[in-house]
Amino acid sequence: MLGQGAYGIVQRAHTKDTKENVAIKIYEKSKLSSDTARVDALQREIDILSQLEHPGIMKFYDAIDSGNKVSIVVEHINGSNLYQYIRKLPG
């Protein structure tokens, strides 16, 4: 597991064909259903990531709705997360 939040977890995986490392953000719908703002934010995240293509932004590969979970498959980037990076900045 790469990380965990209030609504889900992030797992490392690899693609079958190219063996490329990816990160899968897995959200449990039961935890999201009572928070409509979070559901809307998740949909915006999927919409925005699917439209972006820039070397400084992680690649979006797919969003999968499997009934009781929603998973977002993105490029795996080694290192700490953005929150940890910002916390280390001076000031």
PDB file of C-alpha atoms in Angstrom, residues 11-72:
ATOM      1  CA  GLN A  11      -2.051   0.702  -4.077  1.00  0.00           C
ATOM      2  CA  ARG A  12       0.897   0.095  -6.362  1.00  0.00           C
ATOM      3  CA  ALA A  13       0.311  -2.212  -9.331  1.00  0.00           C
ATOM      4  CA  HIS A  14       1.716  -2.832 -12.799  1.00  0.00           C
ATOM      5  CA  THR A  15       0.181  -3.212 -16.207  1.00  0.00           C
ATOM      6  CA  LYS A  16      -0.073  -6.707 -17.636  1.00  0.00           C
ATOM      7  CA  ASP A  17       1.277  -5.844 -21.057  1.00  0.00           C
ATOM      8  CA  THR A  18       4.145  -3.404 -20.371  1.00  0.00           C
ATOM      9  CA  LYS A  19       4.771  -4.136 -16.659  1.00  0.00           C
ATOM     10  CA  GLU A  20       4.758  -0.359 -16.091  1.00  0.00           C
ATOM     11  CA  ASN A  21       4.224   0.659 -12.457  1.00  0.00           C
ATOM     12  CA  VAL A  22       0.957   2.477 -11.777  1.00  0.00           C
ATOM     13  CA  ALA A  23      -0.831   3.781  -8.714  1.00  0.00           C
ATOM     14  CA  ILE A  24      -4.468   2.853  -8.148  1.00  0.00           C
ATOM     15  CA  LYS A  25      -6.536   5.139  -5.945  1.00  0.00           C
ATOM     16  CA  ILE A  26      -9.372   2.977  -4.621  1.00  0.00           C
ATOM     17  CA  TYR A  27     -12.425   4.658  -3.092  1.00  0.00           C
ATOM     18  CA  GLU A  28     -15.112   2.697  -1.278  1.00  0.00           C
ATOM     19  CA  LYS A  29     -18.523   3.963  -2.380  1.00  0.00           C
ATOM     20  CA  SER A  30     -20.037   3.228   1.038  1.00  0.00           C
ATOM     21  CA  LYS A  31     -17.694   5.830   2.571  1.00  0.00           C
ATOM     22  CA  LEU A  32     -18.438   8.349  -0.185  1.00  0.00           C
ATOM     23  CA  SER A  33     -22.216   8.019  -0.345  1.00  0.00           C
ATOM     24  CA  SER A  34     -22.903  10.193   2.712  1.00  0.00           C
ATOM     25  CA  ASP A  35     -20.599  12.994   1.488  1.00  0.00           C
ATOM     26  CA  THR A  36     -21.994  14.475  -1.735  1.00  0.00           C
ATOM     27  CA  ALA A  37     -19.232  17.099  -1.827  1.00  0.00           C
ATOM     28  CA  ARG A  38     -16.610  14.333  -1.900  1.00  0.00           C
ATOM     29  CA  VAL A  39     -18.502  12.466  -4.628  1.00  0.00           C
ATOM     30  CA  ASP A  40     -18.550  15.663  -6.695  1.00  0.00           C
ATOM     31  CA  ALA A  41     -14.828  16.236  -6.014  1.00  0.00           C
ATOM     32  CA  LEU A  42     -14.016  12.687  -7.111  1.00  0.00           C
ATOM     33  CA  GLN A  43     -15.923  13.168 -10.359  1.00  0.00           C
ATOM     34  CA  ARG A  44     -14.104  16.474 -10.970  1.00  0.00           C
ATOM     35  CA  GLU A  45     -10.759  14.766 -10.299  1.00  0.00           C
ATOM     36  CA  ILE A  46     -11.547  12.122 -12.910  1.00  0.00           C
ATOM     37  CA  ASP A  47     -12.809  14.703 -15.420  1.00  0.00           C
ATOM     38  CA  ILE A  48      -9.784  16.989 -15.006  1.00  0.00           C
ATOM     39  CA  LEU A  49      -7.109  14.275 -14.950  1.00  0.00           C
ATOM     40  CA  SER A  50      -8.579  12.654 -18.057  1.00  0.00           C
ATOM     41  CA  GLN A  51      -8.169  15.929 -19.972  1.00  0.00           C
ATOM     42  CA  LEU A  52      -4.652  16.863 -18.848  1.00  0.00           C
ATOM     43  CA  GLU A  53      -1.485  15.889 -20.634  1.00  0.00           C
ATOM     44  CA  HIS A  54       1.681  17.549 -19.347  1.00  0.00           C
ATOM     45  CA  PRO A  55       5.115  16.208 -18.336  1.00  0.00           C
ATOM     46  CA  GLY A  56       4.742  17.811 -14.882  1.00  0.00           C
ATOM     47  CA  ILE A  57       1.411  16.127 -14.124  1.00  0.00           C
ATOM     48  CA  MET A  58       0.920  12.421 -13.462  1.00  0.00           C
ATOM     49  CA  LYS A  59      -0.660  10.555 -16.358  1.00  0.00           C
ATOM     50  CA  PHE A  60      -4.248   9.393 -16.055  1.00  0.00           C
ATOM     51  CA  TYR A  61      -4.885   5.916 -17.428  1.00  0.00           C
ATOM     52  CA  ASP A  62      -8.407   4.887 -16.438  1.00  0.00           C
ATOM     53  CA  ALA A  63     -11.298   5.175 -14.002  1.00  0.00           C
ATOM     54  CA  ILE A  64     -13.071   1.951 -13.092  1.00  0.00           C
ATOM     55  CA  ASP A  65     -16.462   1.670 -11.406  1.00  0.00           C
ATOM     56  CA  SER A  66     -16.693  -1.851 -10.004  1.00  0.00           C
ATOM     57  CA  GLY A  67     -19.983  -1.587  -8.159  1.00  0.00           C
ATOM     58  CA  ASN A  68     -18.895  -0.988  -4.571  1.00  0.00           C
ATOM     59  CA  LYS A  69     -15.608   0.791  -5.434  1.00  0.00           C
ATOM     60  CA  VAL A  70     -14.307   3.466  -7.770  1.00  0.00           C
ATOM     61  CA  SER A  71     -10.653   3.152  -8.806  1.00  0.00           C
ATOM     62  CA  ILE A  72      -8.514   5.738 -10.551  1.00  0.00           C
TER      63      ILE A  72
END
